[in-house]
PDB file of C-alpha atoms in Angstrom:
ATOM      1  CA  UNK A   7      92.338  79.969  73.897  1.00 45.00           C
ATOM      2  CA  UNK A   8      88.983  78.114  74.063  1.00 47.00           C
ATOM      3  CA  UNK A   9      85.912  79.803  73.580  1.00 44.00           C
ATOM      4  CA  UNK A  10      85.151  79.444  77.179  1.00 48.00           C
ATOM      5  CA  UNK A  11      88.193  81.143  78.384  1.00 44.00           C
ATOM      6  CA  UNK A  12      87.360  83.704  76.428  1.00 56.00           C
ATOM      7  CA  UNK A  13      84.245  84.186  77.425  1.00 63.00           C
ATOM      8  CA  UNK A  14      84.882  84.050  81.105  1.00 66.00           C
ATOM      9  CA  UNK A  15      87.696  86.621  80.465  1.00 59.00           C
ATOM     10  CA  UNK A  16      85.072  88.512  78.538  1.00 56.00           C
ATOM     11  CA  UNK A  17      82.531  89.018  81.082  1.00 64.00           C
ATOM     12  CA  UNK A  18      85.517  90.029  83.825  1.00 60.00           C
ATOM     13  CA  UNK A  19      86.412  92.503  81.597  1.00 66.00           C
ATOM     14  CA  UNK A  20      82.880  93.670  81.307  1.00 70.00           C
ATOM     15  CA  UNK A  21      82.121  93.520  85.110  1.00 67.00           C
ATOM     16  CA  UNK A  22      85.522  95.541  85.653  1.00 71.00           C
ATOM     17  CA  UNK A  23      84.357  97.807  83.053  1.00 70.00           C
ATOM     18  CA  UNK A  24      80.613  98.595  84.953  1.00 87.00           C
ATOM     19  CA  UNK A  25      82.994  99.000  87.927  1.00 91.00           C
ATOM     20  CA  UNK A  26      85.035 101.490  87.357  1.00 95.00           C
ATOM     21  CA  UNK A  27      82.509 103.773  85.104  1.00 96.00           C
ATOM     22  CA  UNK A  28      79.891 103.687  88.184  1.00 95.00           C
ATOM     23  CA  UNK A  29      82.716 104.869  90.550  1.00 97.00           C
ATOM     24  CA  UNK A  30      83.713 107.648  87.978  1.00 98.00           C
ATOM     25  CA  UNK A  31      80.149 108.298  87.821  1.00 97.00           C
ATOM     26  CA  UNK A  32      80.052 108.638  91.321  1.00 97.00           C
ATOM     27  CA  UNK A  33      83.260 111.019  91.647  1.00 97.00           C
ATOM     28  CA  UNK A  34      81.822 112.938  88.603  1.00 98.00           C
ATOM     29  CA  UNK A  35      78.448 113.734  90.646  1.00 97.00           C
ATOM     30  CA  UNK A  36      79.776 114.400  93.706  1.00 97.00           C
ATOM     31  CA  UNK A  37      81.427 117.342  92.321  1.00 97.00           C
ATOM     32  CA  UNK A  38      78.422 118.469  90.966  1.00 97.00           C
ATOM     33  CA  UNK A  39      79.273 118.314  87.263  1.00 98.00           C
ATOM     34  CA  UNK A  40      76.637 116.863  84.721  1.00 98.00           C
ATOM     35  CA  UNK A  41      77.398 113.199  84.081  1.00 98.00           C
ATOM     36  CA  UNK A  42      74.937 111.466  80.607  1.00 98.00           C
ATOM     37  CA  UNK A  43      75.301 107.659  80.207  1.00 97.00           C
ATOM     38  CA  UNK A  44      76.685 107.538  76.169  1.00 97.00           C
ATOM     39  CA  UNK A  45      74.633 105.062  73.650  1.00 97.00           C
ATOM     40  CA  UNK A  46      75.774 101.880  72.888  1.00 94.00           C
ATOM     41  CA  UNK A  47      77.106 103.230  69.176  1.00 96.00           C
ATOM     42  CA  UNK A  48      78.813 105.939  70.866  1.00 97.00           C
ATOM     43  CA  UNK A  49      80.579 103.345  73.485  1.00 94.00           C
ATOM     44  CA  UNK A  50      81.703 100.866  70.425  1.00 91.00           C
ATOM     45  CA  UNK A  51      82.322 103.465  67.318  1.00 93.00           C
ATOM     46  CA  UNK A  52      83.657 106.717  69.183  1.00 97.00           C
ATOM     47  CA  UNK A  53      85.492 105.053  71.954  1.00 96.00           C
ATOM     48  CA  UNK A  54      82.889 107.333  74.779  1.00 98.00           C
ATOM     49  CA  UNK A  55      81.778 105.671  77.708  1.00 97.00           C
ATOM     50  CA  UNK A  56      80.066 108.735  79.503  1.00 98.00           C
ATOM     51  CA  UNK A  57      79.807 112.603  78.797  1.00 98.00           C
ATOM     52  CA  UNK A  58      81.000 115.000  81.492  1.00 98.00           C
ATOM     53  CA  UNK A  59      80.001 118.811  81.250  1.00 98.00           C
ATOM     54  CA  UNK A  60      79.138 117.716  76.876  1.00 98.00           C
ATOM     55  CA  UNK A  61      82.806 116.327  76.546  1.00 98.00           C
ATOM     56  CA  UNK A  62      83.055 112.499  76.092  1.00 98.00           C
ATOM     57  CA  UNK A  63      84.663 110.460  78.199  1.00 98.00           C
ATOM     58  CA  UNK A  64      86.802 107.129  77.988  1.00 98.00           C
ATOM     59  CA  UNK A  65      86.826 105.572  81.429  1.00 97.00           C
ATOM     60  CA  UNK A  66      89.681 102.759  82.351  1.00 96.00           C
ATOM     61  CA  UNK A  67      90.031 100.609  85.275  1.00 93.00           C
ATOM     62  CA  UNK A  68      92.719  98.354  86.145  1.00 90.00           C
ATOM     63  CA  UNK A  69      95.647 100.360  85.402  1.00 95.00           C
ATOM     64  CA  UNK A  70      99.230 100.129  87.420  1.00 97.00           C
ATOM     65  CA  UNK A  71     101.939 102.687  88.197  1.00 98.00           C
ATOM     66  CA  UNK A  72     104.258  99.975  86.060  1.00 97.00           C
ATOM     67  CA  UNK A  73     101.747  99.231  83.371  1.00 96.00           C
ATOM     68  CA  UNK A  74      99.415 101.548  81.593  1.00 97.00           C
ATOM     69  CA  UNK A  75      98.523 100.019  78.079  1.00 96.00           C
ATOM     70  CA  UNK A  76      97.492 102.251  75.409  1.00 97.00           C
ATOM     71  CA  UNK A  77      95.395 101.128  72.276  1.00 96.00           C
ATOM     72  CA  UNK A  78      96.342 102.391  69.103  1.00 97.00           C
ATOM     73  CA  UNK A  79      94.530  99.497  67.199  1.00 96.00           C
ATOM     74  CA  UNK A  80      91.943  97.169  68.755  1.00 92.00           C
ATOM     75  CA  UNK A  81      92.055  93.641  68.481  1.00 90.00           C
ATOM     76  CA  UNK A  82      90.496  93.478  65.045  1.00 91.00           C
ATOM     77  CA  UNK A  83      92.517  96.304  63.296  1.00 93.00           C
ATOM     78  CA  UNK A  84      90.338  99.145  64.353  1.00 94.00           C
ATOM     79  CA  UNK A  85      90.733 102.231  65.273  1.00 95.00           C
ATOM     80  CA  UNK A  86      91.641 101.775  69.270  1.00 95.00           C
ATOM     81  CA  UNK A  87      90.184 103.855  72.146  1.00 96.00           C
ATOM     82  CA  UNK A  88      93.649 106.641  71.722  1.00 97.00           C
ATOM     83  CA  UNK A  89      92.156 106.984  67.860  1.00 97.00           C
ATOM     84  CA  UNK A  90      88.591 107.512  69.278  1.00 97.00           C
ATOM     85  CA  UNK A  91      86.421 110.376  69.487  1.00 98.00           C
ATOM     86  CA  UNK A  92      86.616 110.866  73.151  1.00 98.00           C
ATOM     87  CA  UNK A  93      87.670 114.405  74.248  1.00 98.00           C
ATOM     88  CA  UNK A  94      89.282 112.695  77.845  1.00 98.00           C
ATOM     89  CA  UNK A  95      90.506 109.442  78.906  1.00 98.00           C
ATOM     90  CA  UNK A  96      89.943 108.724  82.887  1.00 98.00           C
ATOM     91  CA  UNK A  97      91.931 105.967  84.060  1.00 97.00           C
ATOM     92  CA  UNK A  98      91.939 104.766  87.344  1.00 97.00           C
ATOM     93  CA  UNK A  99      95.082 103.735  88.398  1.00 97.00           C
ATOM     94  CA  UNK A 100      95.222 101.362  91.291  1.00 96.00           C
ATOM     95  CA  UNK A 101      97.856 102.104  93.444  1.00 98.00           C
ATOM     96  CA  UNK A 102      96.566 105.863  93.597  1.00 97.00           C
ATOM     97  CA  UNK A 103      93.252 104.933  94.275  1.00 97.00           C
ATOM     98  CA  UNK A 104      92.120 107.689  92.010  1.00 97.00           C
ATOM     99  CA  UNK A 105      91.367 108.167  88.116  1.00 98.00           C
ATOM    100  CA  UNK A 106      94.315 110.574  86.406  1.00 98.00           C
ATOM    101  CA  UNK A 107      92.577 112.496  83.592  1.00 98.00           C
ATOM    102  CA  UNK A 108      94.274 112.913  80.650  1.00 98.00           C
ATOM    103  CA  UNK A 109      93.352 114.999  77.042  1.00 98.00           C
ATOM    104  CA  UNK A 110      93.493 111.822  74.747  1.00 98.00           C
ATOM    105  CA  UNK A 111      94.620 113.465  72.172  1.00 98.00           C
ATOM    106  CA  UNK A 112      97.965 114.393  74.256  1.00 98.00           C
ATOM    107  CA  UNK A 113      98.428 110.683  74.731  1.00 98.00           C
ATOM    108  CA  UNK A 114      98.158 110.030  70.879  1.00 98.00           C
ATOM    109  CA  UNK A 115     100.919 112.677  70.081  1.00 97.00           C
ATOM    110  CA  UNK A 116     102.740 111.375  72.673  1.00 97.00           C
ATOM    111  CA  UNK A 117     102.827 108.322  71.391  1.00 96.00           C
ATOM    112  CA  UNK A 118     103.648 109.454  67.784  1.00 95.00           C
ATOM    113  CA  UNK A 119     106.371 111.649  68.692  1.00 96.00           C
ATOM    114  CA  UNK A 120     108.153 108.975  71.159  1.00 95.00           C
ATOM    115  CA  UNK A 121     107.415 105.517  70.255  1.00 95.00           C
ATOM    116  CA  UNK A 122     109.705 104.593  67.129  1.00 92.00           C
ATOM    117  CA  UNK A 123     109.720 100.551  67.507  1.00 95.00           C
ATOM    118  CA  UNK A 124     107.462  97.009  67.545  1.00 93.00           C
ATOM    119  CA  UNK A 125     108.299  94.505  69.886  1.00 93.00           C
ATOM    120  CA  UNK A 126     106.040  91.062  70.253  1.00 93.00           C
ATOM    121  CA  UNK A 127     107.143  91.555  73.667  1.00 94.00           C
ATOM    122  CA  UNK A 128     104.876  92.299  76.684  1.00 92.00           C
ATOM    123  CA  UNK A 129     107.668  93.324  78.689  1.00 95.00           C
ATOM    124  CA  UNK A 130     108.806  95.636  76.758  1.00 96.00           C
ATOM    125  CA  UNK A 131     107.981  99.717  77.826  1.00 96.00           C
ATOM    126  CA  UNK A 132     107.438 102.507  75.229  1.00 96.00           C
ATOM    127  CA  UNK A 133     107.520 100.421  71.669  1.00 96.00           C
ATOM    128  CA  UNK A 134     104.571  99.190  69.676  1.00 96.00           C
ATOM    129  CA  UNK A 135     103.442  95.998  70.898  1.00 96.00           C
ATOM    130  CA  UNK A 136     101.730  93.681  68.451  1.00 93.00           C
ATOM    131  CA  UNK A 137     100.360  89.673  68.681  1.00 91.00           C
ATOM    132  CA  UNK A 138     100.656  89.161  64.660  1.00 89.00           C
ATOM    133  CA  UNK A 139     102.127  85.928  65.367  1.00 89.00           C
ATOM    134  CA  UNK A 140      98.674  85.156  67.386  1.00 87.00           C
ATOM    135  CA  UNK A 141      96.177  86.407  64.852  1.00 90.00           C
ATOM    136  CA  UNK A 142      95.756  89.375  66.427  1.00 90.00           C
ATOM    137  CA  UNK A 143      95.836  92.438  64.984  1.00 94.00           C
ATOM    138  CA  UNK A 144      95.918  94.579  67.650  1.00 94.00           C
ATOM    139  CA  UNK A 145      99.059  97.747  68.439  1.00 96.00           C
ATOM    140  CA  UNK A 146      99.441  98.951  71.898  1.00 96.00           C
ATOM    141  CA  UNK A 147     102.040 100.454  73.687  1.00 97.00           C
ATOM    142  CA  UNK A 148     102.818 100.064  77.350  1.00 97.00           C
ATOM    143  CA  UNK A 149     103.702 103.218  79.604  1.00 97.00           C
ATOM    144  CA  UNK A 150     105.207 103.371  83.160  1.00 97.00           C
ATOM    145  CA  UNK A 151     102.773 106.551  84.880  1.00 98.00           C
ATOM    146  CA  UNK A 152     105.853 108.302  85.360  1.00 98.00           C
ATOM    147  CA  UNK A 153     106.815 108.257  82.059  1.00 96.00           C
ATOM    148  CA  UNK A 154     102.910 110.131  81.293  1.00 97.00           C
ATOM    149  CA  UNK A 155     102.063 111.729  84.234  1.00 97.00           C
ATOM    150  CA  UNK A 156     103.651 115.303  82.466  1.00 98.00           C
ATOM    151  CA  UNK A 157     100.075 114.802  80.333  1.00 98.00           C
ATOM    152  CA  UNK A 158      97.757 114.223  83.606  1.00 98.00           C
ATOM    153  CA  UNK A 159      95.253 117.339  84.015  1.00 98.00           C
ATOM    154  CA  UNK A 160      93.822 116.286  87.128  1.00 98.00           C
ATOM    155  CA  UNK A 161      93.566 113.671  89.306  1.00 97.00           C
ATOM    156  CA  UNK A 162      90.168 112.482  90.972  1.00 96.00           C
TER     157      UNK A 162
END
């Protein structure tokens, strides 16, 4: 991938990013709950995006009833957002048009206790998925909603 790719996927991701934490922002406030901005250390090291009511918060965007990734490892080998510090993971998931609220540390055991296998395959559901062969040292693991939504606390 050229450097410019990257950076023009880098900069969607970011705008996407902005997106979705202003309209959990907005949800957040309308239901009269206190909503703080995290620091810039607290957004890279601890995985929090926002604080809601003193908990921290890891907001998503983008996901899909058939495809909700999870990051155990980032792209570098670090710890991913599931290994974070964040008390609550918001995702919005588009075809609900709302964020579904999970405890991340339910989605962590989750995956422990259920996902067994690698795969280099993106197609595959509910096995560690790894780019090694690209350089990338990155582990996620893709879900179906249905297959987490026994985890969800709330939706908004």
């Amino acid at each position: 991938m050229s450097l410019q790719v990257s950076n023009k996927r880098y900069a969607k991701c970011q705008k996407d990013g902005n997106f979705y934490e202003k309209l959990f922002k907005e949800k957040i406030l309308s239901l009269s709950l206190t909503y703080k901005k995290a620091t810039q250390k607290d957004d890279w090291y601890k995985h929090i995006d926002c604080y809601v009511n003193g908990y921290g918060v890891d907001v998503k965007g983008n996901r899909h009833l058939e495809t909700i990734w999870l990051e155990v490892k980032n792209v570098n080998g670090n710890k991913g957002w599931l290994q974070g510090d964040a008390f609550y993971i918001a995702m919005y998931v588009i075809e609900l048009q709302k964020f579904s609220i999970y405890k991340r540390l339910d989605l962590l055991n989750h995956i422990k206790t259920n996902t067994k296998e690698y795969t280099e395959s993106k197609k595959d559901y509910n096995k560690f998925y790894t780019r090694k062969k690209w350089g990338k040292k990155d582990i996620l693991v893709k879900y179906k909603y249905d297959d987490i939504k026994h985890l969800e606390i709330t939706k908004l």
